XYZ file of C-alpha atoms in Angstrom:
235
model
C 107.412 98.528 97.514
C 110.683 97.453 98.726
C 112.135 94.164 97.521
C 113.288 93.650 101.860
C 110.082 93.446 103.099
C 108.989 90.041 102.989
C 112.046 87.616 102.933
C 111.637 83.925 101.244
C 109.501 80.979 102.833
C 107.169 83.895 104.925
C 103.983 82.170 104.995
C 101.504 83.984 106.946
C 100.736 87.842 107.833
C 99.343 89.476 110.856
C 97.723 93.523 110.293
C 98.071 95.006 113.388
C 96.020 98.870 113.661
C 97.124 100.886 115.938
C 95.723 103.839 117.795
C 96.586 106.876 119.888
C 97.493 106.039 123.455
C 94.777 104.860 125.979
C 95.239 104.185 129.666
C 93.935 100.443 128.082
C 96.952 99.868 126.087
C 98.143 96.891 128.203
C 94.773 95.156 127.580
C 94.825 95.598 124.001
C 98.140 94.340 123.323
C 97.662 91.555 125.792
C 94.719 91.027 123.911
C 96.352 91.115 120.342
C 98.805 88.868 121.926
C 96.543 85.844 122.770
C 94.256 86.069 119.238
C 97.695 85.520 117.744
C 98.236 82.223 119.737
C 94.881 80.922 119.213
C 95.110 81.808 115.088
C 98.449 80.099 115.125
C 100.417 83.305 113.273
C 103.540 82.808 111.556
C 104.055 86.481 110.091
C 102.685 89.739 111.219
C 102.299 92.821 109.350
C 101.839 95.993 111.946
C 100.286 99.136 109.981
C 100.948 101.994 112.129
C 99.213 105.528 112.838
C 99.125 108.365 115.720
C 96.852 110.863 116.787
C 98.310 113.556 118.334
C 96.702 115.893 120.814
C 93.108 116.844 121.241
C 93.115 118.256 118.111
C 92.274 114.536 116.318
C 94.624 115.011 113.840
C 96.051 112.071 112.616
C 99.714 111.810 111.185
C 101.604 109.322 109.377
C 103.375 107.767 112.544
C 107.031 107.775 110.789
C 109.013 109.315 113.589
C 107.097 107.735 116.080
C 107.188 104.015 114.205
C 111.164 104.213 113.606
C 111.860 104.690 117.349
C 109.691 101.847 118.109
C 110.720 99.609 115.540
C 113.850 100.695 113.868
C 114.799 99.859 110.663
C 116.506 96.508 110.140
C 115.902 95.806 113.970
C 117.198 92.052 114.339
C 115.676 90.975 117.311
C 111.857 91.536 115.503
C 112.708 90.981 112.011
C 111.139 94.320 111.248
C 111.108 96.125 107.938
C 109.010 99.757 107.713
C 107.851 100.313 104.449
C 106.342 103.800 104.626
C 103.906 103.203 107.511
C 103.654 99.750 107.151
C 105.585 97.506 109.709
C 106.026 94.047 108.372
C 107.168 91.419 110.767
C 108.076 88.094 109.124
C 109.689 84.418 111.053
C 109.493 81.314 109.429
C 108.793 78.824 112.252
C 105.954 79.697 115.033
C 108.174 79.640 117.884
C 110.317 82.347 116.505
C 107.129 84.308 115.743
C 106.148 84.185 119.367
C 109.697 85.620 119.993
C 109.617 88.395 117.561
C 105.600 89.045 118.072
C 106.517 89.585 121.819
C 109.225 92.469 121.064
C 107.320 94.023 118.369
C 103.995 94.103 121.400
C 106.816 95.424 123.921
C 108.164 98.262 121.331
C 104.537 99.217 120.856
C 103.588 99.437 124.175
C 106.547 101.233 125.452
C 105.760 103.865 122.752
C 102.718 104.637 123.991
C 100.811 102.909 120.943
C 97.379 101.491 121.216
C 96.627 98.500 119.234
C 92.526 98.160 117.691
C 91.946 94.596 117.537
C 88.486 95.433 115.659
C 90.650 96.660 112.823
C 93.366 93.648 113.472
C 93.479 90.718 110.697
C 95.206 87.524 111.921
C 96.103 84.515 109.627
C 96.604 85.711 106.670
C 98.371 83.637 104.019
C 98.525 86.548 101.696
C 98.302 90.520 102.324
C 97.944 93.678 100.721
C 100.863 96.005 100.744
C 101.078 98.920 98.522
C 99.325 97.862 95.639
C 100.443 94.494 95.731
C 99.668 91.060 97.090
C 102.983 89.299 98.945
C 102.339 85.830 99.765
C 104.775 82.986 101.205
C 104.524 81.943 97.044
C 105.808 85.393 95.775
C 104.416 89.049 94.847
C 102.262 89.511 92.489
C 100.019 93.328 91.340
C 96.945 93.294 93.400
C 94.078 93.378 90.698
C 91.790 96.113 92.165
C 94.686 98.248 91.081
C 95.206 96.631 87.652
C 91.469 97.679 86.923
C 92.855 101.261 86.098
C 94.971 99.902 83.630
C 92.877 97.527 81.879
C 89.942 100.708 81.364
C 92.761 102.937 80.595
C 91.288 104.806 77.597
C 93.241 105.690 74.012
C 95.712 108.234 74.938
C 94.229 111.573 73.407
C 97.102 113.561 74.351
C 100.687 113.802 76.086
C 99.093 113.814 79.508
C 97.170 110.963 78.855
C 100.457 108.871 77.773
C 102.316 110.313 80.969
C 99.237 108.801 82.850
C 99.391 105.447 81.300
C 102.781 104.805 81.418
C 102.924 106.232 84.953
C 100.454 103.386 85.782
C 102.206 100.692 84.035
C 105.951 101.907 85.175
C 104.699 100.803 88.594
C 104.358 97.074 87.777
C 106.567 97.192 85.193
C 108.787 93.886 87.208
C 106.125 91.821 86.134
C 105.703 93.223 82.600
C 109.109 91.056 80.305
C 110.953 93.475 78.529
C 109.122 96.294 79.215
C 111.442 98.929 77.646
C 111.218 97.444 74.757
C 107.628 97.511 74.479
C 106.923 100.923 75.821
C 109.346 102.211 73.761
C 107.180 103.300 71.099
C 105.033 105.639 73.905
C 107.953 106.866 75.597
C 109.163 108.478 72.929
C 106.059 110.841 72.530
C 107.835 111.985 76.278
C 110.961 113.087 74.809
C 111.760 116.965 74.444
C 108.992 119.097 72.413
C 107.851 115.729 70.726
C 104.248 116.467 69.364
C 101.820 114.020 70.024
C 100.959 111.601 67.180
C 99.271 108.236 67.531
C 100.239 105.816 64.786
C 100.183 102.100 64.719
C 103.258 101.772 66.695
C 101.649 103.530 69.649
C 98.917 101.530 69.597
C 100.106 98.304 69.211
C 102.078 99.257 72.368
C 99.603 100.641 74.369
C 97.506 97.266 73.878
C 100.426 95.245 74.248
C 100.380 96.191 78.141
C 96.653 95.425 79.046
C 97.034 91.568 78.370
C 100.791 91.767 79.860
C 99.269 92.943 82.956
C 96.119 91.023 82.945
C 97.691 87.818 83.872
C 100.810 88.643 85.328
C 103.411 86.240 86.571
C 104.203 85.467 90.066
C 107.826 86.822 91.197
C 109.474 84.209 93.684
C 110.922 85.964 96.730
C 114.708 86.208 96.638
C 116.630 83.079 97.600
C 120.784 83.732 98.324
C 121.404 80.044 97.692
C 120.393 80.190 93.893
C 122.712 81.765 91.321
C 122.078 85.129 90.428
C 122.386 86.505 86.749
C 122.666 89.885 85.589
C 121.358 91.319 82.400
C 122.505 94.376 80.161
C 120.699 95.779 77.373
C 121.981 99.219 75.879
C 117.996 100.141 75.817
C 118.066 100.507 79.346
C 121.624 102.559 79.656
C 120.045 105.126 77.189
Protein backbone atom coordinates (compact mmCIF):
# COMPACT_ATOMS: atom_id res chain seq x y z
CA UNK A 1 0.00 0.00 0.00
CA UNK A 2 1.52 3.20 -0.90
CA UNK A 3 2.30 5.72 1.82
CA UNK A 4 0.61 8.69 -1.14
CA UNK A 5 -2.61 7.49 -1.11
CA UNK A 6 -4.44 9.08 1.52
CA UNK A 7 -2.80 12.49 2.48
CA UNK A 8 -3.31 13.97 6.24
CA UNK A 9 -6.75 15.39 7.62
CA UNK A 10 -8.82 12.99 4.74
CA UNK A 11 -11.84 12.30 6.61
CA UNK A 12 -14.29 10.49 4.61
CA UNK A 13 -14.18 7.85 1.57
CA UNK A 14 -16.44 7.28 -1.32
CA UNK A 15 -16.13 3.35 -3.28
CA UNK A 16 -17.13 3.95 -6.52
CA UNK A 17 -17.68 0.27 -8.84
CA UNK A 18 -17.47 0.59 -12.05
CA UNK A 19 -18.68 -1.39 -15.01
CA UNK A 20 -18.25 -1.98 -18.73
CA UNK A 21 -19.79 0.71 -20.87
CA UNK A 22 -23.65 1.03 -21.20
CA UNK A 23 -25.56 3.41 -23.43
CA UNK A 24 -26.83 4.44 -19.49
CA UNK A 25 -23.57 5.71 -18.42
CA UNK A 26 -24.75 9.36 -18.17
CA UNK A 27 -27.53 8.26 -15.77
CA UNK A 28 -25.36 6.39 -13.58
CA UNK A 29 -22.82 8.89 -13.04
CA UNK A 30 -25.42 11.58 -12.77
CA UNK A 31 -26.80 9.35 -10.41
CA UNK A 32 -23.53 8.66 -8.36
CA UNK A 33 -23.21 12.33 -8.53
CA UNK A 34 -26.35 13.40 -6.54
CA UNK A 35 -26.08 10.31 -3.69
CA UNK A 36 -22.77 12.04 -3.08
CA UNK A 37 -24.47 15.47 -2.38
CA UNK A 38 -27.17 14.12 -0.34
CA UNK A 39 -24.42 11.82 1.89
CA UNK A 40 -22.39 14.95 2.23
CA UNK A 41 -18.86 13.14 0.90
CA UNK A 42 -15.64 14.55 1.70
CA UNK A 43 -13.30 11.73 0.12
CA UNK A 44 -13.98 9.24 -2.54
CA UNK A 45 -12.29 6.11 -3.22
CA UNK A 46 -13.12 4.87 -7.07
CA UNK A 47 -12.25 0.96 -7.45
CA UNK A 48 -12.06 0.40 -11.04
CA UNK A 49 -12.71 -2.68 -13.51
CA UNK A 50 -13.51 -3.35 -17.41
CA UNK A 51 -15.09 -5.89 -19.31
CA UNK A 52 -13.99 -6.14 -22.55
CA UNK A 53 -15.90 -7.55 -25.48
CA UNK A 54 -18.61 -10.12 -25.58
CA UNK A 55 -16.43 -12.47 -24.34
CA UNK A 56 -17.23 -11.27 -20.38
CA UNK A 57 -13.89 -11.31 -19.52
CA UNK A 58 -13.01 -9.04 -17.02
CA UNK A 59 -9.47 -7.34 -16.70
CA UNK A 60 -7.77 -5.36 -14.21
CA UNK A 61 -8.64 -1.86 -15.79
CA UNK A 62 -4.84 -0.49 -15.43
CA UNK A 63 -4.40 0.90 -18.90
CA UNK A 64 -7.75 1.95 -19.12
CA UNK A 65 -7.78 3.66 -15.32
CA UNK A 66 -4.32 5.61 -15.98
CA UNK A 67 -5.72 7.37 -19.08
CA UNK A 68 -8.69 8.34 -17.18
CA UNK A 69 -7.16 9.30 -14.12
CA UNK A 70 -3.48 9.67 -14.42
CA UNK A 71 -1.22 9.36 -11.84
CA UNK A 72 -0.64 12.38 -9.62
CA UNK A 73 -3.45 14.21 -11.68
CA UNK A 74 -3.82 17.66 -9.71
CA UNK A 75 -6.98 18.82 -10.70
CA UNK A 76 -8.74 15.37 -8.92
CA UNK A 77 -6.31 14.68 -6.30
CA UNK A 78 -6.07 11.17 -7.65
CA UNK A 79 -3.69 8.46 -6.54
CA UNK A 80 -4.07 4.69 -8.34
CA UNK A 81 -2.97 2.17 -6.16
CA UNK A 82 -3.16 -0.99 -8.28
CA UNK A 83 -6.83 -0.73 -9.32
CA UNK A 84 -7.89 1.27 -6.68
CA UNK A 85 -8.52 5.07 -7.41
CA UNK A 86 -8.50 7.05 -4.25
CA UNK A 87 -9.76 10.56 -4.42
CA UNK A 88 -9.16 12.59 -1.24
CA UNK A 89 -10.13 16.88 -0.49
CA UNK A 90 -10.33 18.12 2.79
CA UNK A 91 -13.21 20.64 2.66
CA UNK A 92 -16.68 19.62 0.79
CA UNK A 93 -16.57 22.25 -1.69
CA UNK A 94 -13.32 21.08 -3.06
CA UNK A 95 -14.75 17.54 -3.09
CA UNK A 96 -17.56 18.66 -5.31
CA UNK A 97 -14.73 20.08 -7.56
CA UNK A 98 -12.58 17.08 -7.71
CA UNK A 99 -15.77 14.50 -7.56
CA UNK A 100 -16.98 16.35 -10.76
CA UNK A 101 -13.58 15.68 -12.81
CA UNK A 102 -13.07 12.31 -11.53
CA UNK A 103 -17.30 11.64 -12.92
CA UNK A 104 -16.12 13.55 -16.24
CA UNK A 105 -12.77 11.29 -16.66
CA UNK A 106 -15.01 8.29 -16.11
CA UNK A 107 -17.52 9.07 -18.36
CA UNK A 108 -15.40 10.18 -21.16
CA UNK A 109 -13.69 6.74 -20.86
CA UNK A 110 -16.49 4.98 -21.53
CA UNK A 111 -16.79 3.65 -17.79
CA UNK A 112 -20.03 2.69 -16.21
CA UNK A 113 -20.43 3.37 -12.63
CA UNK A 114 -22.84 0.48 -10.35
CA UNK A 115 -24.29 2.46 -7.70
CA UNK A 116 -25.66 -0.98 -6.14
CA UNK A 117 -22.03 -1.80 -5.49
CA UNK A 118 -21.23 2.12 -4.55
CA UNK A 119 -20.49 2.91 -0.66
CA UNK A 120 -20.83 6.62 0.23
CA UNK A 121 -19.78 8.14 3.65
CA UNK A 122 -17.38 6.31 4.79
CA UNK A 123 -15.18 7.56 7.63
CA UNK A 124 -12.87 4.66 7.25
CA UNK A 125 -12.17 2.14 4.19
CA UNK A 126 -10.58 -0.90 3.26
CA UNK A 127 -7.63 -0.73 0.99
CA UNK A 128 -5.33 -3.55 0.53
CA UNK A 129 -5.40 -5.17 3.67
CA UNK A 130 -5.62 -2.21 5.61
CA UNK A 131 -8.03 0.24 7.16
CA UNK A 132 -7.05 4.22 6.27
CA UNK A 133 -9.07 6.53 8.19
CA UNK A 134 -8.87 10.52 8.52
CA UNK A 135 -7.07 9.21 12.20
CA UNK A 136 -4.31 7.09 10.46
CA UNK A 137 -3.74 3.40 8.97
CA UNK A 138 -3.95 0.76 10.81
CA UNK A 139 -3.86 -3.64 9.57
CA UNK A 140 -7.39 -4.52 8.88
CA UNK A 141 -8.07 -7.48 11.39
CA UNK A 142 -9.81 -10.01 9.06
CA UNK A 143 -6.32 -10.21 7.69
CA UNK A 144 -4.51 -10.36 11.06
CA UNK A 145 -6.66 -13.59 11.74
CA UNK A 146 -4.03 -15.55 9.58
CA UNK A 147 -1.44 -14.49 11.72
CA UNK A 148 -2.81 -14.92 15.04
CA UNK A 149 -3.81 -19.02 13.95
CA UNK A 150 -0.52 -19.19 12.32
CA UNK A 151 0.59 -22.66 13.50
CA UNK A 152 4.36 -23.70 14.95
CA UNK A 153 6.54 -23.54 12.01
CA UNK A 154 7.27 -27.34 11.18
CA UNK A 155 9.57 -26.55 8.50
CA UNK A 156 11.45 -23.82 6.27
CA UNK A 157 8.32 -23.24 4.25
CA UNK A 158 6.32 -22.75 7.08
CA UNK A 159 8.81 -19.89 8.47
CA UNK A 160 8.91 -18.33 4.83
CA UNK A 161 5.02 -18.29 5.26
CA UNK A 162 4.97 -16.64 8.57
CA UNK A 163 7.33 -14.16 8.12
CA UNK A 164 5.91 -13.45 4.65
CA UNK A 165 2.66 -12.62 6.57
CA UNK A 166 4.16 -10.56 9.20
CA UNK A 167 6.79 -8.66 6.70
CA UNK A 168 3.58 -7.12 5.35
CA UNK A 169 2.62 -5.19 8.51
CA UNK A 170 5.80 -5.12 9.72
CA UNK A 171 5.37 -0.69 10.01
CA UNK A 172 3.28 -1.35 12.79
CA UNK A 173 5.36 -4.13 14.41
CA UNK A 174 8.60 -1.69 16.68
CA UNK A 175 11.75 -3.02 15.85
CA UNK A 176 10.83 -5.68 13.90
CA UNK A 177 14.30 -6.78 12.68
CA UNK A 178 15.28 -7.21 15.75
CA UNK A 179 12.69 -9.50 16.75
CA UNK A 180 12.44 -11.61 13.67
CA UNK A 181 15.86 -11.96 13.67
CA UNK A 182 16.00 -15.17 15.31
CA UNK A 183 13.50 -16.75 12.28
CA UNK A 184 15.19 -15.09 9.58
CA UNK A 185 18.11 -16.65 10.07
CA UNK A 186 16.66 -20.25 9.49
CA UNK A 187 16.30 -18.29 5.68
CA UNK A 188 19.86 -17.84 5.22
CA UNK A 189 21.88 -20.13 2.67
CA UNK A 190 21.53 -24.11 3.31
CA UNK A 191 20.55 -23.28 7.03
CA UNK A 192 18.76 -26.51 8.34
CA UNK A 193 15.77 -26.01 10.10
CA UNK A 194 15.94 -26.17 13.92
CA UNK A 195 13.41 -24.75 16.35
CA UNK A 196 14.94 -23.78 19.67
CA UNK A 197 13.79 -21.35 22.24
CA UNK A 198 14.96 -18.43 20.35
CA UNK A 199 12.62 -19.24 17.48
CA UNK A 200 9.92 -19.53 19.51
CA UNK A 201 10.06 -16.84 21.67
CA UNK A 202 10.12 -14.90 18.36
CA UNK A 203 7.52 -16.39 16.61
CA UNK A 204 5.14 -15.59 19.72
CA UNK A 205 6.56 -12.34 20.14
CA UNK A 206 4.65 -11.26 16.79
CA UNK A 207 1.03 -12.54 17.55
CA UNK A 208 0.52 -10.03 20.54
CA UNK A 209 2.65 -7.28 18.47
CA UNK A 210 0.11 -7.58 15.87
CA UNK A 211 -2.90 -8.16 17.92
CA UNK A 212 -3.19 -4.67 19.06
CA UNK A 213 -1.35 -2.72 16.75
CA UNK A 214 -0.77 0.98 16.89
CA UNK A 215 -2.34 3.53 14.78
CA UNK A 216 0.24 5.27 12.22
CA UNK A 217 -0.68 9.11 11.85
CA UNK A 218 -0.72 10.15 8.19
CA UNK A 219 2.33 12.19 7.20
CA UNK A 220 2.31 15.85 8.18
CA UNK A 221 5.31 18.19 6.26
CA UNK A 222 5.01 20.75 9.04
CA UNK A 223 6.39 18.36 11.84
CA UNK A 224 10.10 17.52 12.03
CA UNK A 225 11.14 14.49 10.53
CA UNK A 226 13.85 12.10 12.10
CA UNK A 227 15.75 9.47 10.57
CA UNK A 228 16.96 6.31 12.14
CA UNK A 229 20.03 3.94 11.38
CA UNK A 230 20.62 0.68 12.81
CA UNK A 231 23.50 -1.54 11.23
CA UNK A 232 20.75 -4.54 11.59
CA UNK A 233 18.95 -3.17 8.86
CA UNK A 234 22.15 -2.30 6.42
CA UNK A 235 23.10 -6.06 6.78
Amino acid sequence: MSDSVVPARSCKFLTVQARDAQDDTDFLVEGNKVMCINQGIAVPSMITSLRKGKASIWVTNCENQARCIPKGMCIANAEPARNDIIVFSLTFNDHLRRLHCVLSCTQDAGLVLNPRKSYFGATEIKVLGHLVSGKGVKPDPDKLEAVNSFPTPKKIHDVRSFLGLCSYYRRFIKNFCFRAKPLQQLLKGDSKFHWEKAQEDSFQDHKPALTSPPVLALYDEMLPLNCTLTPVVTE
